[in-house]
Amino acid sequence: MADGVYDAIIIGGGAAGLFCAATAGRRGRRVLLIEHAEKVGKKILISGGGRCNFTNREVSHKNYISENPRFCISAISRFTPSDFISLASRYHIAYHEKKLGQLFCNGSSKQIANMLVRECDVANVEIKTNCSIAKIERSENSFICESSEGSYHSDSLVIATGGISVPAIGATDFAYRLAKQFDIAVIPMRPALVPLIFDRDSWGFSQLSGVSLEVIISNDIAEFRDDLLFTHKGLSGPAILQISSYWREGEMLRINLLPDISKDMFLSEKNIKKLEIKNALAEYMPKRLSDIFCERMELRGNVSALSAESSKSLYESLTNWQIKPQGTAGFHKAEVTAGGIDTRELSSKTMECNKQKGLYFVGEAVDVTGWLGGYNFQWAWASGYAAGLVC
Ligand code: FDA
């Protein structure tokens, strides 16, 4: 057991904590980073299907969901995607744009995790893994962290323990419990970037599991164009994950299954008119989906036999398919946690709590939730950097 005094203690060795620690360490601060898991950066390692979608070329506050959508502006404008790209380039990490500005490693997510650990090394950050915090107390000028490895004191304490999604790899509600201890408001948490599930008896599309197509999906506040994937229990794929962050229980979603087909184009080509309806629809969407739609709508016969009215209503049904999810697949499947530390409690410039000088919250623990596409890591880097410059 060792005791120690530091300038800054950072709890949580994920994306935001590692980056914050390296930034503070480079300023000459004595930094201790505490991680309860056996290694740091576990979410980075599994991110982006193993290739880490580490940022997006275009990042603005419009890509984030928060009770205060403008809160993130200061941090994301002071540490930008170009800043992170420059850092990755200094480490010779090759990357590519997949789509919609999303930047992934050509190699593996490990490169990003290793880079951050190296940045911490260079900045003389002390990293303690397998270290759990029993208690945090505040004395007049410092914080005291009682841990399984000893008692540590610091002027600044940065909470970078993330959200509660995917507890299997170490997520905890530590940030929210600490907020309660210091009387800091928390916006209720909900799973985001998460598959949607449907009532088993009424859904009726389970046999389409594995079918995917590009759609436009919307509710009253957001709209996304991306791929949708049918699953055994409901819907997933990037389009669904995106809209899930805006979806609230009981709400309907609208799906346009024919995003590239105008009303005038629909079933109008000469060769299509001769086809059976389900085969004609298969020209626009996966065959298994057109079969099931025709079966459910009892559409039989050739396109030529469809009245103008029926054709119009079929078009309407396919471009304005209304669905009501039963719920989400929950925190164990959600990529992120929406809600969290109420941004009104924090300085947008430094992430320091207004009521508790020296206490900071960064990353996913804060009520700032990015879209799918590298925005969550960009928030982790930017908020970690903002706190790292002052803690
Ligand atoms: P993060 O969760 O990364 O780190 C928190 C750290 O704190 C963890 O190491 C945890 O073990 C530790 N900790 C928790 N409780 C503790 C305690 N009590 N004591 C000590 N340590 C504690 N985003 C993106 O932009 N691009 C992508 O490609 C992906 N891909 C992706 C895939 C999957 C499967 C998931 C689940 C998530 C993503 N994300 C993503 C989201 C992204 O991973 C996430 O937003 C960031 O990792 C958040 O960074 P934080 O540092 O805030 O938390």
PDB file of N, CA and C and ligand atoms in Angstrom, residues 11-17 34-37 39-44 46-49 52-54 104 131-133 160-163 165-166 169-172 174 177 334-336 362-365 373-378 380, ligand 1:
ATOM      1  N   ILE A  11      -9.739   9.550 -12.778  1.00  0.00           N
ATOM      2  CA  ILE A  11     -10.325   8.216 -12.550  1.00  0.00           C
ATOM      3  C   ILE A  11     -11.003   7.775 -13.833  1.00  0.00           C
ATOM      4  N   GLY A  12     -10.553   6.628 -14.358  1.00  0.00           N
ATOM      5  CA  GLY A  12     -11.095   6.096 -15.615  1.00  0.00           C
ATOM      6  C   GLY A  12     -10.071   6.203 -16.734  1.00  0.00           C
ATOM      7  N   GLY A  13      -9.562   5.054 -17.165  1.00  0.00           N
ATOM      8  CA  GLY A  13      -8.542   5.037 -18.218  1.00  0.00           C
ATOM      9  C   GLY A  13      -9.136   4.668 -19.562  1.00  0.00           C
ATOM     10  N   GLY A  14     -10.168   5.399 -19.953  1.00  0.00           N
ATOM     11  CA  GLY A  14     -10.732   5.221 -21.296  1.00  0.00           C
ATOM     12  C   GLY A  14     -10.233   6.346 -22.186  1.00  0.00           C
ATOM     13  N   ALA A  15     -10.979   6.608 -23.253  1.00  0.00           N
ATOM     14  CA  ALA A  15     -10.564   7.600 -24.242  1.00  0.00           C
ATOM     15  C   ALA A  15     -10.352   8.979 -23.599  1.00  0.00           C
ATOM     16  N   ALA A  16     -11.344   9.448 -22.858  1.00  0.00           N
ATOM     17  CA  ALA A  16     -11.267  10.801 -22.300  1.00  0.00           C
ATOM     18  C   ALA A  16     -10.206  10.888 -21.198  1.00  0.00           C
ATOM     19  N   GLY A  17     -10.160   9.863 -20.331  1.00  0.00           N
ATOM     20  CA  GLY A  17      -9.220   9.889 -19.211  1.00  0.00           C
ATOM     21  C   GLY A  17      -7.773   9.847 -19.679  1.00  0.00           C
ATOM     22  N   ILE A  34      -6.196   6.372 -12.560  1.00  0.00           N
ATOM     23  CA  ILE A  34      -6.652   5.141 -11.877  1.00  0.00           C
ATOM     24  C   ILE A  34      -7.696   4.434 -12.732  1.00  0.00           C
ATOM     25  N   GLU A  35      -7.447   3.156 -12.998  1.00  0.00           N
ATOM     26  CA  GLU A  35      -8.383   2.359 -13.810  1.00  0.00           C
ATOM     27  C   GLU A  35      -8.708   1.086 -13.029  1.00  0.00           C
ATOM     28  N   HIS A  36      -9.983   0.754 -12.923  1.00  0.00           N
ATOM     29  CA  HIS A  36     -10.308  -0.437 -12.110  1.00  0.00           C
ATOM     30  C   HIS A  36     -10.149  -1.744 -12.894  1.00  0.00           C
ATOM     31  N   ALA A  37     -10.173  -1.663 -14.218  1.00  0.00           N
ATOM     32  CA  ALA A  37     -10.021  -2.896 -15.019  1.00  0.00           C
ATOM     33  C   ALA A  37      -8.534  -3.282 -15.088  1.00  0.00           C
ATOM     34  N   LYS A  39      -6.750  -3.492 -17.706  1.00  0.00           N
ATOM     35  CA  LYS A  39      -5.986  -2.659 -18.645  1.00  0.00           C
ATOM     36  C   LYS A  39      -6.811  -1.442 -19.060  1.00  0.00           C
ATOM     37  N   VAL A  40      -6.131  -0.447 -19.600  1.00  0.00           N
ATOM     38  CA  VAL A  40      -6.824   0.787 -19.997  1.00  0.00           C
ATOM     39  C   VAL A  40      -7.348   0.647 -21.442  1.00  0.00           C
ATOM     40  N   GLY A  41      -8.274   1.505 -21.800  1.00  0.00           N
ATOM     41  CA  GLY A  41      -8.709   1.638 -23.200  1.00  0.00           C
ATOM     42  C   GLY A  41      -9.478   0.467 -23.774  1.00  0.00           C
ATOM     43  N   LYS A  42     -10.224  -0.264 -22.926  1.00  0.00           N
ATOM     44  CA  LYS A  42     -10.893  -1.472 -23.434  1.00  0.00           C
ATOM     45  C   LYS A  42     -11.962  -1.143 -24.486  1.00  0.00           C
ATOM     46  N   LYS A  43     -12.675  -0.018 -24.291  1.00  0.00           N
ATOM     47  CA  LYS A  43     -13.720   0.316 -25.281  1.00  0.00           C
ATOM     48  C   LYS A  43     -13.098   0.750 -26.602  1.00  0.00           C
ATOM     49  N   ILE A  44     -11.932   1.381 -26.497  1.00  0.00           N
ATOM     50  CA  ILE A  44     -11.249   1.784 -27.739  1.00  0.00           C
ATOM     51  C   ILE A  44     -10.938   0.514 -28.540  1.00  0.00           C
ATOM     52  N   ILE A  46     -12.434  -2.349 -28.733  1.00  0.00           N
ATOM     53  CA  ILE A  46     -13.544  -3.024 -29.425  1.00  0.00           C
ATOM     54  C   ILE A  46     -14.293  -2.068 -30.365  1.00  0.00           C
ATOM     55  N   SER A  47     -13.861  -0.812 -30.404  1.00  0.00           N
ATOM     56  CA  SER A  47     -14.637   0.179 -31.170  1.00  0.00           C
ATOM     57  C   SER A  47     -14.478   0.004 -32.678  1.00  0.00           C
ATOM     58  N   GLY A  48     -15.477   0.511 -33.389  1.00  0.00           N
ATOM     59  CA  GLY A  48     -15.423   0.534 -34.853  1.00  0.00           C
ATOM     60  C   GLY A  48     -15.150  -0.836 -35.450  1.00  0.00           C
ATOM     61  N   GLY A  49     -15.725  -1.878 -34.825  1.00  0.00           N
ATOM     62  CA  GLY A  49     -15.513  -3.241 -35.333  1.00  0.00           C
ATOM     63  C   GLY A  49     -14.034  -3.619 -35.309  1.00  0.00           C
ATOM     64  N   CYS A  52     -11.603   1.168 -34.801  1.00  0.00           N
ATOM     65  CA  CYS A  52     -11.777   2.469 -34.135  1.00  0.00           C
ATOM     66  C   CYS A  52     -12.088   3.625 -35.097  1.00  0.00           C
ATOM     67  N   ASN A  53     -13.339   3.988 -35.118  1.00  0.00           N
ATOM     68  CA  ASN A  53     -13.766   5.186 -35.882  1.00  0.00           C
ATOM     69  C   ASN A  53     -13.437   6.381 -34.973  1.00  0.00           C
ATOM     70  N   PHE A  54     -12.153   6.823 -35.064  1.00  0.00           N
ATOM     71  CA  PHE A  54     -11.617   7.722 -34.023  1.00  0.00           C
ATOM     72  C   PHE A  54     -12.066   9.165 -34.119  1.00  0.00           C
ATOM     73  N   PHE A 104     -11.488   5.742 -39.926  1.00  0.00           N
ATOM     74  CA  PHE A 104     -11.147   4.478 -39.252  1.00  0.00           C
ATOM     75  C   PHE A 104      -9.665   4.185 -39.464  1.00  0.00           C
ATOM     76  N   CYS A 131      -7.166  -1.079  -9.910  1.00  0.00           N
ATOM     77  CA  CYS A 131      -7.203  -0.250  -8.699  1.00  0.00           C
ATOM     78  C   CYS A 131      -8.634   0.256  -8.508  1.00  0.00           C
ATOM     79  N   SER A 132      -9.268  -0.139  -7.430  1.00  0.00           N
ATOM     80  CA  SER A 132     -10.650   0.321  -7.256  1.00  0.00           C
ATOM     81  C   SER A 132     -10.755   1.350  -6.145  1.00  0.00           C
ATOM     82  N   ILE A 133     -11.660   2.267  -6.367  1.00  0.00           N
ATOM     83  CA  ILE A 133     -11.835   3.376  -5.429  1.00  0.00           C
ATOM     84  C   ILE A 133     -12.891   2.982  -4.394  1.00  0.00           C
ATOM     85  N   ALA A 160     -13.543  10.425 -15.314  1.00  0.00           N
ATOM     86  CA  ALA A 160     -13.591  10.040 -16.730  1.00  0.00           C
ATOM     87  C   ALA A 160     -14.031   8.585 -16.820  1.00  0.00           C
ATOM     88  N   THR A 161     -15.022   8.221 -15.997  1.00  0.00           N
ATOM     89  CA  THR A 161     -15.405   6.805 -15.911  1.00  0.00           C
ATOM     90  C   THR A 161     -16.484   6.412 -16.923  1.00  0.00           C
ATOM     91  N   GLY A 162     -16.817   7.308 -17.853  1.00  0.00           N
ATOM     92  CA  GLY A 162     -17.719   6.944 -18.943  1.00  0.00           C
ATOM     93  C   GLY A 162     -19.161   6.749 -18.504  1.00  0.00           C
ATOM     94  N   GLY A 163     -19.946   6.124 -19.405  1.00  0.00           N
ATOM     95  CA  GLY A 163     -21.353   5.857 -19.138  1.00  0.00           C
ATOM     96  C   GLY A 163     -21.549   4.448 -18.622  1.00  0.00           C
ATOM     97  N   SER A 165     -23.087   2.011 -20.415  1.00  0.00           N
ATOM     98  CA  SER A 165     -23.319   1.007 -21.456  1.00  0.00           C
ATOM     99  C   SER A 165     -22.177   0.000 -21.518  1.00  0.00           C
ATOM    100  N   VAL A 166     -22.538  -1.228 -21.862  1.00  0.00           N
ATOM    101  CA  VAL A 166     -21.641  -2.385 -21.930  1.00  0.00           C
ATOM    102  C   VAL A 166     -20.885  -2.630 -20.610  1.00  0.00           C
ATOM    103  N   ILE A 169     -17.621  -4.871 -20.110  1.00  0.00           N
ATOM    104  CA  ILE A 169     -16.200  -4.517 -20.235  1.00  0.00           C
ATOM    105  C   ILE A 169     -15.779  -3.407 -19.260  1.00  0.00           C
ATOM    106  N   GLY A 170     -16.521  -3.281 -18.178  1.00  0.00           N
ATOM    107  CA  GLY A 170     -16.001  -2.425 -17.096  1.00  0.00           C
ATOM    108  C   GLY A 170     -16.757  -1.131 -16.839  1.00  0.00           C
ATOM    109  N   ALA A 171     -17.870  -0.908 -17.576  1.00  0.00           N
ATOM    110  CA  ALA A 171     -18.612   0.341 -17.346  1.00  0.00           C
ATOM    111  C   ALA A 171     -19.272   0.302 -15.966  1.00  0.00           C
ATOM    112  N   THR A 172     -19.253   1.433 -15.282  1.00  0.00           N
ATOM    113  CA  THR A 172     -19.917   1.530 -13.969  1.00  0.00           C
ATOM    114  C   THR A 172     -20.642   2.878 -13.868  1.00  0.00           C
ATOM    115  N   PHE A 174     -20.086   4.994 -11.601  1.00  0.00           N
ATOM    116  CA  PHE A 174     -19.256   5.731 -10.644  1.00  0.00           C
ATOM    117  C   PHE A 174     -19.478   7.248 -10.747  1.00  0.00           C
ATOM    118  N   ARG A 177     -22.731   8.338  -9.203  1.00  0.00           N
ATOM    119  CA  ARG A 177     -22.750   8.196  -7.739  1.00  0.00           C
ATOM    120  C   ARG A 177     -21.936   9.324  -7.105  1.00  0.00           C
ATOM    121  N   ALA A 334     -26.123  -1.063 -25.854  1.00  0.00           N
ATOM    122  CA  ALA A 334     -26.022   0.319 -26.337  1.00  0.00           C
ATOM    123  C   ALA A 334     -24.564   0.740 -26.495  1.00  0.00           C
ATOM    124  N   GLU A 335     -24.245   1.434 -27.600  1.00  0.00           N
ATOM    125  CA  GLU A 335     -22.863   1.905 -27.766  1.00  0.00           C
ATOM    126  C   GLU A 335     -22.552   3.025 -26.798  1.00  0.00           C
ATOM    127  N   VAL A 336     -23.559   3.807 -26.462  1.00  0.00           N
ATOM    128  CA  VAL A 336     -23.313   4.913 -25.530  1.00  0.00           C
ATOM    129  C   VAL A 336     -24.484   5.111 -24.579  1.00  0.00           C
ATOM    130  N   VAL A 362     -15.506  14.527 -17.550  1.00  0.00           N
ATOM    131  CA  VAL A 362     -15.218  14.571 -18.995  1.00  0.00           C
ATOM    132  C   VAL A 362     -15.787  13.316 -19.674  1.00  0.00           C
ATOM    133  N   GLY A 363     -15.872  13.373 -21.002  1.00  0.00           N
ATOM    134  CA  GLY A 363     -16.253  12.201 -21.800  1.00  0.00           C
ATOM    135  C   GLY A 363     -17.720  11.854 -21.698  1.00  0.00           C
ATOM    136  N   GLU A 364     -17.980  10.571 -21.835  1.00  0.00           N
ATOM    137  CA  GLU A 364     -19.357  10.083 -21.943  1.00  0.00           C
ATOM    138  C   GLU A 364     -20.172  10.273 -20.663  1.00  0.00           C
ATOM    139  N   ALA A 365     -19.517  10.451 -19.539  1.00  0.00           N
ATOM    140  CA  ALA A 365     -20.233  10.654 -18.268  1.00  0.00           C
ATOM    141  C   ALA A 365     -21.075  11.927 -18.302  1.00  0.00           C
ATOM    142  N   GLY A 373     -20.456   7.573 -35.747  1.00  0.00           N
ATOM    143  CA  GLY A 373     -19.583   8.090 -36.807  1.00  0.00           C
ATOM    144  C   GLY A 373     -18.341   8.790 -36.314  1.00  0.00           C
ATOM    145  N   GLY A 374     -17.859   8.450 -35.113  1.00  0.00           N
ATOM    146  CA  GLY A 374     -16.611   9.043 -34.621  1.00  0.00           C
ATOM    147  C   GLY A 374     -16.842  10.250 -33.726  1.00  0.00           C
ATOM    148  N   TYR A 375     -18.086  10.670 -33.574  1.00  0.00           N
ATOM    149  CA  TYR A 375     -18.383  11.887 -32.794  1.00  0.00           C
ATOM    150  C   TYR A 375     -18.188  11.664 -31.290  1.00  0.00           C
ATOM    151  N   ASN A 376     -18.433  10.438 -30.822  1.00  0.00           N
ATOM    152  CA  ASN A 376     -18.274  10.214 -29.383  1.00  0.00           C
ATOM    153  C   ASN A 376     -16.800  10.237 -28.976  1.00  0.00           C
ATOM    154  N   PHE A 377     -15.947   9.635 -29.810  1.00  0.00           N
ATOM    155  CA  PHE A 377     -14.521   9.750 -29.486  1.00  0.00           C
ATOM    156  C   PHE A 377     -14.067  11.199 -29.597  1.00  0.00           C
ATOM    157  N   GLN A 378     -14.553  11.934 -30.602  1.00  0.00           N
ATOM    158  CA  GLN A 378     -14.116  13.322 -30.715  1.00  0.00           C
ATOM    159  C   GLN A 378     -14.499  14.113 -29.461  1.00  0.00           C
ATOM    160  N   ALA A 380     -14.795  12.763 -26.471  1.00  0.00           N
ATOM    161  CA  ALA A 380     -13.881  12.287 -25.415  1.00  0.00           C
ATOM    162  C   ALA A 380     -12.544  13.021 -25.510  1.00  0.00           C
TER     163      ALA A 380
HETATM  164  P1  FDA B   1     -14.864   4.916 -21.587  1.00  0.00           P
HETATM  165  O1  FDA B   1     -16.021   4.026 -21.348  1.00  0.00           O
HETATM  166  O2  FDA B   1     -14.072   4.763 -22.818  1.00  0.00           O
HETATM  167  O3  FDA B   1     -13.825   4.810 -20.390  1.00  0.00           O
HETATM  168  C1  FDA B   1     -14.206   4.773 -19.043  1.00  0.00           C
HETATM  169  C2  FDA B   1     -13.118   4.050 -18.282  1.00  0.00           C
HETATM  170  O4  FDA B   1     -13.374   4.169 -16.898  1.00  0.00           O
HETATM  171  C3  FDA B   1     -13.078   2.567 -18.599  1.00  0.00           C
HETATM  172  O5  FDA B   1     -11.753   2.182 -18.840  1.00  0.00           O
HETATM  173  C4  FDA B   1     -13.634   1.907 -17.335  1.00  0.00           C
HETATM  174  O6  FDA B   1     -13.120   0.627 -17.104  1.00  0.00           O
HETATM  175  C5  FDA B   1     -13.197   2.905 -16.290  1.00  0.00           C
HETATM  176  N1  FDA B   1     -13.997   2.885 -15.053  1.00  0.00           N
HETATM  177  C6  FDA B   1     -15.346   2.799 -14.962  1.00  0.00           C
HETATM  178  N2  FDA B   1     -15.710   2.817 -13.665  1.00  0.00           N
HETATM  179  C7  FDA B   1     -14.562   2.932 -12.947  1.00  0.00           C
HETATM  180  C8  FDA B   1     -14.286   3.014 -11.548  1.00  0.00           C
HETATM  181  N3  FDA B   1     -15.272   2.958 -10.635  1.00  0.00           N
HETATM  182  N4  FDA B   1     -12.992   3.126 -11.147  1.00  0.00           N
HETATM  183  C9  FDA B   1     -11.995   3.180 -12.055  1.00  0.00           C
HETATM  184  N5  FDA B   1     -12.183   3.093 -13.392  1.00  0.00           N
HETATM  185  C10 FDA B   1     -13.471   2.993 -13.815  1.00  0.00           C
HETATM  186  N6  FDA B   1     -17.371   5.886 -30.501  1.00  0.00           N
HETATM  187  C11 FDA B   1     -16.788   6.437 -31.603  1.00  0.00           C
HETATM  188  O7  FDA B   1     -16.657   7.659 -31.680  1.00  0.00           O
HETATM  189  N7  FDA B   1     -16.340   5.612 -32.620  1.00  0.00           N
HETATM  190  C12 FDA B   1     -16.460   4.254 -32.585  1.00  0.00           C
HETATM  191  O8  FDA B   1     -15.989   3.545 -33.480  1.00  0.00           O
HETATM  192  C13 FDA B   1     -17.118   3.690 -31.457  1.00  0.00           C
HETATM  193  N8  FDA B   1     -17.340   2.338 -31.387  1.00  0.00           N
HETATM  194  C14 FDA B   1     -17.936   1.801 -30.272  1.00  0.00           C
HETATM  195  C15 FDA B   1     -18.153   0.423 -30.214  1.00  0.00           C
HETATM  196  C16 FDA B   1     -18.712  -0.145 -29.078  1.00  0.00           C
HETATM  197  C17 FDA B   1     -19.004  -1.627 -29.048  1.00  0.00           C
HETATM  198  C18 FDA B   1     -19.048   0.666 -27.966  1.00  0.00           C
HETATM  199  C19 FDA B   1     -19.634   0.079 -26.712  1.00  0.00           C
HETATM  200  C20 FDA B   1     -18.838   2.052 -28.031  1.00  0.00           C
HETATM  201  C21 FDA B   1     -18.292   2.621 -29.180  1.00  0.00           C
HETATM  202  N9  FDA B   1     -18.087   4.006 -29.277  1.00  0.00           N
HETATM  203  C22 FDA B   1     -17.526   4.544 -30.412  1.00  0.00           C
HETATM  204  C23 FDA B   1     -18.382   4.900 -28.133  1.00  0.00           C
HETATM  205  C24 FDA B   1     -17.062   5.222 -27.391  1.00  0.00           C
HETATM  206  O9  FDA B   1     -16.384   4.013 -27.107  1.00  0.00           O
HETATM  207  C25 FDA B   1     -17.333   5.974 -26.096  1.00  0.00           C
HETATM  208  O10 FDA B   1     -18.165   7.078 -26.315  1.00  0.00           O
HETATM  209  C26 FDA B   1     -16.012   6.453 -25.478  1.00  0.00           C
HETATM  210  O11 FDA B   1     -15.190   5.331 -25.205  1.00  0.00           O
HETATM  211  C27 FDA B   1     -16.257   7.255 -24.222  1.00  0.00           C
HETATM  212  O12 FDA B   1     -15.026   7.551 -23.648  1.00  0.00           O
HETATM  213  P2  FDA B   1     -14.893   7.739 -22.080  1.00  0.00           P
HETATM  214  O13 FDA B   1     -13.429   7.845 -21.823  1.00  0.00           O
HETATM  215  O14 FDA B   1     -15.781   8.812 -21.626  1.00  0.00           O
HETATM  216  O15 FDA B   1     -15.431   6.396 -21.456  1.00  0.00           O
END
